[in-house]
PDB file of C-alpha atoms and ligand atoms in Angstrom:
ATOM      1  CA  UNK A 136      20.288 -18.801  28.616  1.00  0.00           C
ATOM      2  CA  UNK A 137      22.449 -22.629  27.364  1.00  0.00           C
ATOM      3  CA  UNK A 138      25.687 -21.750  28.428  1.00  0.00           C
ATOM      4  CA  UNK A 139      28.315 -22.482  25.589  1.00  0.00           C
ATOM      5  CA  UNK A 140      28.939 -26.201  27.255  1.00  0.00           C
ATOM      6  CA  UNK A 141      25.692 -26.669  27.640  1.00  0.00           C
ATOM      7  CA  UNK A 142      24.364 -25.591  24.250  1.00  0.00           C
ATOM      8  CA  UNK A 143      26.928 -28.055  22.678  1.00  0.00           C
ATOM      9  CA  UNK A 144      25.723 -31.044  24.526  1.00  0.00           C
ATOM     10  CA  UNK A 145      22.530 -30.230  23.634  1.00  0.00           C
ATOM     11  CA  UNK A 146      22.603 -29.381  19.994  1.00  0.00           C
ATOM     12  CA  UNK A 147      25.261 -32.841  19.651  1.00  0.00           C
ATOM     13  CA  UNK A 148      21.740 -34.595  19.802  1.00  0.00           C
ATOM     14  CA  UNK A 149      19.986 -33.000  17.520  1.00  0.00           C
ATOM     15  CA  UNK A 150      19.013 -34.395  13.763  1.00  0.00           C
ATOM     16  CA  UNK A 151      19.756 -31.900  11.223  1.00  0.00           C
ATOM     17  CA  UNK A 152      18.792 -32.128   7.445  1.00  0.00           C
ATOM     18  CA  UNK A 153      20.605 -29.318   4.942  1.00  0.00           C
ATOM     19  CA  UNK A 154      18.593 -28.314   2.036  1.00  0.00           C
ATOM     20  CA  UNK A 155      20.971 -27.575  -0.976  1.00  0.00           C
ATOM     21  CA  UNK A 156      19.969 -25.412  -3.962  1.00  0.00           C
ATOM     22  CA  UNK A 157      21.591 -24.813  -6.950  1.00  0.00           C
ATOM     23  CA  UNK A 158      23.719 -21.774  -6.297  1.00  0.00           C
ATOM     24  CA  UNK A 159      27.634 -21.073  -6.441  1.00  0.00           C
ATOM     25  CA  UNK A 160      27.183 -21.055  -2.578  1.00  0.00           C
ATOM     26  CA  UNK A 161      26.524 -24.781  -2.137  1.00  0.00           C
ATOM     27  CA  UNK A 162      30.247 -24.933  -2.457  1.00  0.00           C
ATOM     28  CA  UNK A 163      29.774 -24.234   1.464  1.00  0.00           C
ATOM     29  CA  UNK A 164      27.959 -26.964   2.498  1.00  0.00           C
ATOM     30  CA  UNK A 165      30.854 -29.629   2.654  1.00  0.00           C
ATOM     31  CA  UNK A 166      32.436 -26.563   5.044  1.00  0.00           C
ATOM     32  CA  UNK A 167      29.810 -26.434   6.805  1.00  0.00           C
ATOM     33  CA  UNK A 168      28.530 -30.492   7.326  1.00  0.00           C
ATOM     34  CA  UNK A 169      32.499 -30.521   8.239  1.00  0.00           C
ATOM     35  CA  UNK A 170      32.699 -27.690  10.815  1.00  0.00           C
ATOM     36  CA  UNK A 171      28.705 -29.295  12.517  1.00  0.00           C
ATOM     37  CA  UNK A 172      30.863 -32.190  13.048  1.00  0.00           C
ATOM     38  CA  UNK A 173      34.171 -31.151  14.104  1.00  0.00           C
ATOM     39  CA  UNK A 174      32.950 -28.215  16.272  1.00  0.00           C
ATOM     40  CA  UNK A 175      29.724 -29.214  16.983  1.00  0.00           C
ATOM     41  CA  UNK A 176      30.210 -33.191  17.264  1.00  0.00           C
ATOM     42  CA  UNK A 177      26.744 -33.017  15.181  1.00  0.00           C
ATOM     43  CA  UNK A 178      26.883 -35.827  13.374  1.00  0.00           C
ATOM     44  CA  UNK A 179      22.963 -36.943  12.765  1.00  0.00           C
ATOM     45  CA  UNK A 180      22.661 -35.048   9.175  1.00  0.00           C
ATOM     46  CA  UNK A 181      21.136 -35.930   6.202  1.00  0.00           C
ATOM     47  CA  UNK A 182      21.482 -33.668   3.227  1.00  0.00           C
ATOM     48  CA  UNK A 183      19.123 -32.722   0.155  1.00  0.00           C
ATOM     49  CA  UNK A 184      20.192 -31.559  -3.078  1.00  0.00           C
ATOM     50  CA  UNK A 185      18.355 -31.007  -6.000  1.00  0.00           C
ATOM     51  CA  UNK A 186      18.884 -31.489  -9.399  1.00  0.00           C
ATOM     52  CA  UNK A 187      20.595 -28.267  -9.760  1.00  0.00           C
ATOM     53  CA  UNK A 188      22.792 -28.261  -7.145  1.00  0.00           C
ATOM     54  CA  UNK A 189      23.646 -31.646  -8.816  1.00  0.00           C
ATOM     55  CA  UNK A 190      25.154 -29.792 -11.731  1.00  0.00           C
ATOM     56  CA  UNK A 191      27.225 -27.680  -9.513  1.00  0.00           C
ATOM     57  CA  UNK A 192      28.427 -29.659  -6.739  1.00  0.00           C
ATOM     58  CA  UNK A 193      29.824 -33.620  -6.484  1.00  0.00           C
ATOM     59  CA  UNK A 194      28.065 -35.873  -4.811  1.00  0.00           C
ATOM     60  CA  UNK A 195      30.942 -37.793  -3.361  1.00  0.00           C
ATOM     61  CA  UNK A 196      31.913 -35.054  -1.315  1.00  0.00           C
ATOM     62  CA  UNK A 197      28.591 -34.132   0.061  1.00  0.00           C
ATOM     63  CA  UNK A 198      28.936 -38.232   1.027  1.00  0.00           C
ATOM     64  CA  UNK A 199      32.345 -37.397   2.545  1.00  0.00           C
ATOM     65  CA  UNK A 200      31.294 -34.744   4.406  1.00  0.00           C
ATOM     66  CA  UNK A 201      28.516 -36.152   7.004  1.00  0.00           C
ATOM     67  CA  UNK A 202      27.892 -39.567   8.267  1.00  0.00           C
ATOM     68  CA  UNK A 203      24.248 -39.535   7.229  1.00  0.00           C
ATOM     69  CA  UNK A 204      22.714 -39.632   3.816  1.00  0.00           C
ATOM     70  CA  UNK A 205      22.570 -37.930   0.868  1.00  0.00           C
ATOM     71  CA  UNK A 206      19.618 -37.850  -0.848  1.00  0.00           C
ATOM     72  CA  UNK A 207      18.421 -37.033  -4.055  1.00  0.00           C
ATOM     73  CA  UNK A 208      15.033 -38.107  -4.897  1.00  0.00           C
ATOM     74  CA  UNK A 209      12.427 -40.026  -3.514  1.00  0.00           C
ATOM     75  CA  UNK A 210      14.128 -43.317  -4.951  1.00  0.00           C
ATOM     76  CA  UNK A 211      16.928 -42.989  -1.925  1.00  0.00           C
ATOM     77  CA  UNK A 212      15.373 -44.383   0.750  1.00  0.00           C
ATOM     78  CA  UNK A 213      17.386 -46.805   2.672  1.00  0.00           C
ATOM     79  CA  UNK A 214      14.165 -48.909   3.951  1.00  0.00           C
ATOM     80  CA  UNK A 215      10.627 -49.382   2.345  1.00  0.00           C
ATOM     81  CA  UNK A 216       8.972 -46.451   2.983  1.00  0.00           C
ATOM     82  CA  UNK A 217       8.870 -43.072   1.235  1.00  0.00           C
ATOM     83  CA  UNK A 218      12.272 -41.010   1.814  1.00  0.00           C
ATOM     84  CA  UNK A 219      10.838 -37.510   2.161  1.00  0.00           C
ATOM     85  CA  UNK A 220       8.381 -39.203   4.810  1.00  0.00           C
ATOM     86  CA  UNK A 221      11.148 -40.884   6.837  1.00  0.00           C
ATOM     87  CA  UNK A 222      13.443 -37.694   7.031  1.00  0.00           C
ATOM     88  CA  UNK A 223      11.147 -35.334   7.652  1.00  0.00           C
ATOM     89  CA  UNK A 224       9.715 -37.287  10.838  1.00  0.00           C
ATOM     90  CA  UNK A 225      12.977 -37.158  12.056  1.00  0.00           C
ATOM     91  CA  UNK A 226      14.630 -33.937  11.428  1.00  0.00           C
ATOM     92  CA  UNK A 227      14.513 -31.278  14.559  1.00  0.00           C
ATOM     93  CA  UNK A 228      15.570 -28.788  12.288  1.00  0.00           C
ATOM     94  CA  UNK A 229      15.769 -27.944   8.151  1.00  0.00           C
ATOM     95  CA  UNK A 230      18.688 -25.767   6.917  1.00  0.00           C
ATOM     96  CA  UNK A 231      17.916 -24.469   3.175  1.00  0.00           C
ATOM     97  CA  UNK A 232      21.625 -23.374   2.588  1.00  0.00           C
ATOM     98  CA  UNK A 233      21.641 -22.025  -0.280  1.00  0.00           C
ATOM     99  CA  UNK A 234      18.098 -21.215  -1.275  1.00  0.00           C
ATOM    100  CA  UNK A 235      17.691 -19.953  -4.692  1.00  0.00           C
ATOM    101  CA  UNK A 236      14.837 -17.686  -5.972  1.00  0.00           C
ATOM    102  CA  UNK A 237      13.083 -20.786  -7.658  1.00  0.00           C
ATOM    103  CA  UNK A 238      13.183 -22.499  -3.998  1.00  0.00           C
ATOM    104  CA  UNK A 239      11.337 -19.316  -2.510  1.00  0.00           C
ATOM    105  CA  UNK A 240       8.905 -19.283  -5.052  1.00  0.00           C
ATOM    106  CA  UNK A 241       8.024 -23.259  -5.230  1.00  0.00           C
ATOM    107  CA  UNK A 242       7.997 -23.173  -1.047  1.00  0.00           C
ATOM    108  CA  UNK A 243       5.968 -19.989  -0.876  1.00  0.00           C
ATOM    109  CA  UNK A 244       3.257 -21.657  -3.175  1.00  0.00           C
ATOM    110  CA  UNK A 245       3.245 -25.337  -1.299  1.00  0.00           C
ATOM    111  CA  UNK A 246       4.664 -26.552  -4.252  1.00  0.00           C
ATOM    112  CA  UNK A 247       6.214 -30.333  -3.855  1.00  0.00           C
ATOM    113  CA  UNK A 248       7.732 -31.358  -7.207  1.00  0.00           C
ATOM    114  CA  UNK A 249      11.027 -32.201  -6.120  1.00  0.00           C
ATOM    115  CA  UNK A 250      12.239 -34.283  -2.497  1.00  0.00           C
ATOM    116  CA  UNK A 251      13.608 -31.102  -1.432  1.00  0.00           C
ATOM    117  CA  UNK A 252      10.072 -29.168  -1.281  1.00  0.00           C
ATOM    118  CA  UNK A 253       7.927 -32.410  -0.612  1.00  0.00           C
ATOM    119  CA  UNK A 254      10.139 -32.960   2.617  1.00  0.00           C
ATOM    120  CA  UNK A 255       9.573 -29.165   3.778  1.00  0.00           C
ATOM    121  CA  UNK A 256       5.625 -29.650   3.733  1.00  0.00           C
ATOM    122  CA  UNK A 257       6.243 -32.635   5.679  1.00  0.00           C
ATOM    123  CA  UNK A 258       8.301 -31.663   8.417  1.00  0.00           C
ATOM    124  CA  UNK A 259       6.891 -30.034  11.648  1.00  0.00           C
ATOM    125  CA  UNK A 260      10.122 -29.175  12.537  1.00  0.00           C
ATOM    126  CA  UNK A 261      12.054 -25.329  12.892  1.00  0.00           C
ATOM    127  CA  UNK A 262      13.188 -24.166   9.012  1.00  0.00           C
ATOM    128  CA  UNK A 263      15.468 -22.052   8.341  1.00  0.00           C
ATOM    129  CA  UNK A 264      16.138 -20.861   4.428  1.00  0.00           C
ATOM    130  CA  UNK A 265      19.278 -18.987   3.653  1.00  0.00           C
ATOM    131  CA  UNK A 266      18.396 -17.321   0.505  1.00  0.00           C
ATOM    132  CA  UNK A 267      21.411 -16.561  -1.863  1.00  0.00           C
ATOM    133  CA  UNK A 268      21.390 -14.706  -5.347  1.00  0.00           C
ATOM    134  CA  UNK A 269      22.258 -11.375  -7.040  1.00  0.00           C
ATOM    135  CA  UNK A 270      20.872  -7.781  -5.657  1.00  0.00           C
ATOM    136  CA  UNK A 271      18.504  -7.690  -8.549  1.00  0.00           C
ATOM    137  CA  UNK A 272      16.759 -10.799  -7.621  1.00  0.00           C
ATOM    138  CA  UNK A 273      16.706 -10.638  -4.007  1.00  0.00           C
ATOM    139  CA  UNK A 274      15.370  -7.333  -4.697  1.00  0.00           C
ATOM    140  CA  UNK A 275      12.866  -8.371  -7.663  1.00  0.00           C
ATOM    141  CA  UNK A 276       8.883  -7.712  -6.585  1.00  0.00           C
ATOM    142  CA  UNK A 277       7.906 -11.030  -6.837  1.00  0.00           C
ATOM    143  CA  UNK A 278      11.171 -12.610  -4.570  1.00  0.00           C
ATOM    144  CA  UNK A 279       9.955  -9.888  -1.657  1.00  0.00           C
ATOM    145  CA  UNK A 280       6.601 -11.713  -2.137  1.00  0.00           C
ATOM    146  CA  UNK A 281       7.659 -14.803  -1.861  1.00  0.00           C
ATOM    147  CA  UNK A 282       9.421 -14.203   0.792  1.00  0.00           C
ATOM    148  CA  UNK A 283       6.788 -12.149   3.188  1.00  0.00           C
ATOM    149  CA  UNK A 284       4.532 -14.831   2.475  1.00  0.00           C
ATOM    150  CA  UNK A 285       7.356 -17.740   3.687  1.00  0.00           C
ATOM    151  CA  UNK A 286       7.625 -15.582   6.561  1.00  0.00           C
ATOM    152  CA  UNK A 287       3.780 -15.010   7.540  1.00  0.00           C
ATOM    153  CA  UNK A 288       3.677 -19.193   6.711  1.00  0.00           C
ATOM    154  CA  UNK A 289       6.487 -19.557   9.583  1.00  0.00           C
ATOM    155  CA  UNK A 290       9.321 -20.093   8.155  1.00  0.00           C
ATOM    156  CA  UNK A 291      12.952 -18.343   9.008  1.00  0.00           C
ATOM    157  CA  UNK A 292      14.332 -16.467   6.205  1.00  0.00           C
ATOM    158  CA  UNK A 293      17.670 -15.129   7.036  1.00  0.00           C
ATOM    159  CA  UNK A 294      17.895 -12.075   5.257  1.00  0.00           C
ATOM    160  CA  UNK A 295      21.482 -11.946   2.669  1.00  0.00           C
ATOM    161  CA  UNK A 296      24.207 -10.155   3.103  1.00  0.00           C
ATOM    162  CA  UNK A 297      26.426  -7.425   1.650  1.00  0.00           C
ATOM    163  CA  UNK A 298      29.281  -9.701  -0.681  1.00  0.00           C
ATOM    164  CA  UNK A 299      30.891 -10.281  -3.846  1.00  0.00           C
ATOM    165  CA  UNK A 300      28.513 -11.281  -6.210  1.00  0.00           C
ATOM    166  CA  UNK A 301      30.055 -14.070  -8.958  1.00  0.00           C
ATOM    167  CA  UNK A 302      27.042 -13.459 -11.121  1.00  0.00           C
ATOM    168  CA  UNK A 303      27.677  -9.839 -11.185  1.00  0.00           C
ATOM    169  CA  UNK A 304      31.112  -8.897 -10.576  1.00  0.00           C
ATOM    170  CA  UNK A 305      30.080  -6.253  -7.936  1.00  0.00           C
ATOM    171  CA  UNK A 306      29.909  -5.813  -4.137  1.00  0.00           C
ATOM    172  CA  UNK A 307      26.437  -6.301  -3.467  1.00  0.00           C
ATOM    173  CA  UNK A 308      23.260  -7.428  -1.399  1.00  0.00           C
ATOM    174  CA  UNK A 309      22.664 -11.253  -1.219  1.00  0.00           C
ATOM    175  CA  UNK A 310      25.219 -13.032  -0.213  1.00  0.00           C
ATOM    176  CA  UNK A 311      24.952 -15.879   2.340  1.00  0.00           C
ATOM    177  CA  UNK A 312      28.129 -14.395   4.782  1.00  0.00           C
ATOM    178  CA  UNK A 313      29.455 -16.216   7.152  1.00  0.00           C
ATOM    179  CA  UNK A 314      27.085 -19.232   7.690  1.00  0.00           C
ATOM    180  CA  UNK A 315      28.056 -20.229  11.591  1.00  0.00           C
ATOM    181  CA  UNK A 316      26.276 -17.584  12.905  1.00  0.00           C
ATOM    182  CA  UNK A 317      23.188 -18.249  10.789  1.00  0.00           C
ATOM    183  CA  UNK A 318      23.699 -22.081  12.060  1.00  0.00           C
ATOM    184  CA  UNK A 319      24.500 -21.490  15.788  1.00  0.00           C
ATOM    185  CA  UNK A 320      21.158 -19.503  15.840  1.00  0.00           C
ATOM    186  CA  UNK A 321      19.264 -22.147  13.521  1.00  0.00           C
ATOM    187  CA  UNK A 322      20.040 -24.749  16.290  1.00  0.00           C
ATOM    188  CA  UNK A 323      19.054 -22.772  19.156  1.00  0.00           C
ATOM    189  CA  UNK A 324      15.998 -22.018  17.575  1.00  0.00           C
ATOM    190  CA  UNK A 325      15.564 -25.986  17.197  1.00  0.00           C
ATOM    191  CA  UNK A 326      16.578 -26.455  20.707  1.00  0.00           C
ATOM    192  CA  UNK A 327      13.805 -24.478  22.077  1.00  0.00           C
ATOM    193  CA  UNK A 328      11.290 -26.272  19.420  1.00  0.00           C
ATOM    194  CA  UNK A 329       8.247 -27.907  21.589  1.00  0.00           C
ATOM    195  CA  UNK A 330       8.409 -31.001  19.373  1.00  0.00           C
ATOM    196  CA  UNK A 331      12.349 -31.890  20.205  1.00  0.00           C
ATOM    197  CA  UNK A 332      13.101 -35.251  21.503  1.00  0.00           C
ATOM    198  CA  UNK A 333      16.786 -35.056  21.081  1.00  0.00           C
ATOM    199  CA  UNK A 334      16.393 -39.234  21.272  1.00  0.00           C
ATOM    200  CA  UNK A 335      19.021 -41.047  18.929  1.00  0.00           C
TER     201      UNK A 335
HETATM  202  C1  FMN B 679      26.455 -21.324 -11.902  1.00  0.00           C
HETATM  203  C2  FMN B 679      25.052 -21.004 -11.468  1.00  0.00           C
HETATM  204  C3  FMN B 679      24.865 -20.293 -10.301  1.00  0.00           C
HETATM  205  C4  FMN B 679      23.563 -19.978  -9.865  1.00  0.00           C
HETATM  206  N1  FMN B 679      23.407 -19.282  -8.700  1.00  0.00           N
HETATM  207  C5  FMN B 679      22.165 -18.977  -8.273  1.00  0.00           C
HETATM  208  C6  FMN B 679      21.992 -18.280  -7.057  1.00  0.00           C
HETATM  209  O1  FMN B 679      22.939 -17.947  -6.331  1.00  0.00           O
HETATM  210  N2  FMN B 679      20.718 -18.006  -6.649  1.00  0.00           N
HETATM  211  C7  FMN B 679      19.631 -18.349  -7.401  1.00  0.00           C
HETATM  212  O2  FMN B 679      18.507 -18.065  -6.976  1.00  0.00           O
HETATM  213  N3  FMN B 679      19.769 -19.037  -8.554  1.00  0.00           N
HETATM  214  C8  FMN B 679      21.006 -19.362  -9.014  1.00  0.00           C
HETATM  215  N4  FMN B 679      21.160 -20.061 -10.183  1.00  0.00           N
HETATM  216  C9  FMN B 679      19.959 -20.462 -10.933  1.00  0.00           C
HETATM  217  C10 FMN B 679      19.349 -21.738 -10.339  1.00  0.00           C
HETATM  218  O3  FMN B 679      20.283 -22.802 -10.375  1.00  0.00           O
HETATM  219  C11 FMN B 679      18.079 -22.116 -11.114  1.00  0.00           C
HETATM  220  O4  FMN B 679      17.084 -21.127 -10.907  1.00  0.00           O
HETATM  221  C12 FMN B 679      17.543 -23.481 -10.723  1.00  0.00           C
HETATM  222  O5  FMN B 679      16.319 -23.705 -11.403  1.00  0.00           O
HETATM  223  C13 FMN B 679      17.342 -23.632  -9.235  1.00  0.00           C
HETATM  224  O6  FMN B 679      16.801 -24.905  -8.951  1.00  0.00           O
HETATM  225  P1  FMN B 679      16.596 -25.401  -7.433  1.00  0.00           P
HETATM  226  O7  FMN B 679      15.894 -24.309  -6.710  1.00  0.00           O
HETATM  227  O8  FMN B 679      15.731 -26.630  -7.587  1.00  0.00           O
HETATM  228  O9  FMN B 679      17.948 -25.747  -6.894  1.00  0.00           O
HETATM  229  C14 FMN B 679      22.440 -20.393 -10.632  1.00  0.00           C
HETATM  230  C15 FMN B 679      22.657 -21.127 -11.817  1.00  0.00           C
HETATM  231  C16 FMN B 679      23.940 -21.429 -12.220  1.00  0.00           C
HETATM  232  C17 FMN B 679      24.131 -22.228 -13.485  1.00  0.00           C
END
C-alpha cells in the first residue's frame, strides 16, 4: 500500500490520455485535466474528442487545460507517423470520461471508425470507461450487453451513479459523480500495470 506521498510521485510520471464523448458531462474534463495538474502535478496528457463532443465542448479550452495535445483525428499528429499509433504506445493509462452508449457499443464490437476507438484497440495499456447517459439507456438490454462483454474483454467500466439527469429532468441512475475518486483509482490501477515504465 503507496502511501499518499508516495502515490503522488509516482502517478506525476505517468502518461495519461482522456477519451471524451459527446455527453453534457464532457463539460468536466477541463475540471478534471485542471485538478491532474494542479493536485496531481500530472501533466503528460493528451486528450481525444470525437466529433460529438466537438459540438458540445470548445476546443480551445480542452488546449488550455493540459500541456499535451488535443487530438481529433488521425490528421493531428505532430510527427510522420500515424497519431492513434504514437499515443497509444505511450499512454500508461486511457480515461473514457464521458463514454456515451454509442462508445460502448462501437468498443464492445472492436469497432475503429473514429481516433478515439482506433487508439483503444491499440493501446496495451489499463482503460478505464466512465459511462454517462439517462437511466433508460444505461439500463437498455443491449447497453448491459455491451457492457458485460467490455468487461469480460478487460476493460474497467465504472458503473454510473445516482444524479440529476439534464436529459430527463429527474434524479436518476447514470451519472458520472464525482470523477476524482474514479481517477485516483484509474491511476493506481495504472501504477500497478506490468507494462509501466513511468520514463518521460
Ligand atoms: C446535448 C447532448 C447530450 C448528450 N448526452 C449524452 C449522454 O450523456 N450519453 C450518451 O450516451 N449520449 C449522449 N448524447 C448522444 C451522443 O452525443 C450521440 O449518441 C453521439 O453519436 C455519440 O458519439 P460519440 O460516442 O462518438 O461521442 C447526447 C447528445 C446531445 C446533443
Amino acid at each position: 500500500m503507496l502511501t499518499a506521498e508516495q502515490f503522488s510521485a509516482k502517478a506525476r510520471a505517468l502518461k495519461v490520455v482522456i477519451g471524451v464523448c459527446g455527453s453534457v458531462s464532457a463539460v468536466a474534463v477541463p475540471h478534471l485535466a485542471m485538478w491532474l495538474k494542479a493536485s496531481l502535478e500530472i501533466t503528460n496528457v493528451d486528450i481525444i474528442v470525437t466529433a460529438a463532443a466537438r459540438e458540445l465542448i470548445g476546443l480551445p479550452i480542452l488546449e488550455a487545460s493540459i500541456d499535451g495535445r488535443v487530438v481529433t483525428d488521425w490528421r493531428t499528429s505532430a510527427d510522420d507517423r500515424v497519431t492513434h499509433v504514437t499515443i497509444a504506445e505511450r499512454a500508461d493509462l486511457v480515461v473514457v470520461l464521458p463514454a456515451t452508449a454509442n462508445f460502448l457499443a462501437k468498443a464492445a464490437h472492436g469497432i475503429a471508425d473514429d481516433i478515439l476507438t482506433t487508439t483503444i484497440l491499440a493501446v496495451t495499456c489499463p482503460v478505464v470507461i466512465v459511462p454517462v447517459m439517462n437511466e433508460a439507456m444505461w439500463k437498455n438490454k443491449a447497453v448491459q450487453r455491451n457492457v458485460a462483454t467490455l468487461r469480460d474483454d478487460g476493460y474497467d467500466v465504472v458503473p454510473p451513479k445516482a444524479g440529476l439527469s439534464l436529459a430527463t429532468g429527474r434524479w436518476e441512475l447514470g451519472s458520472m459523480g464525482d470523477f476524482r475518486p474514479i481517477v485516483v483509482a484509474a491511476l493506481t490501477k495504472a501504477l500497478s500495470a506490468p507494462g509501466t515504465t513511468l520514463t518521460e
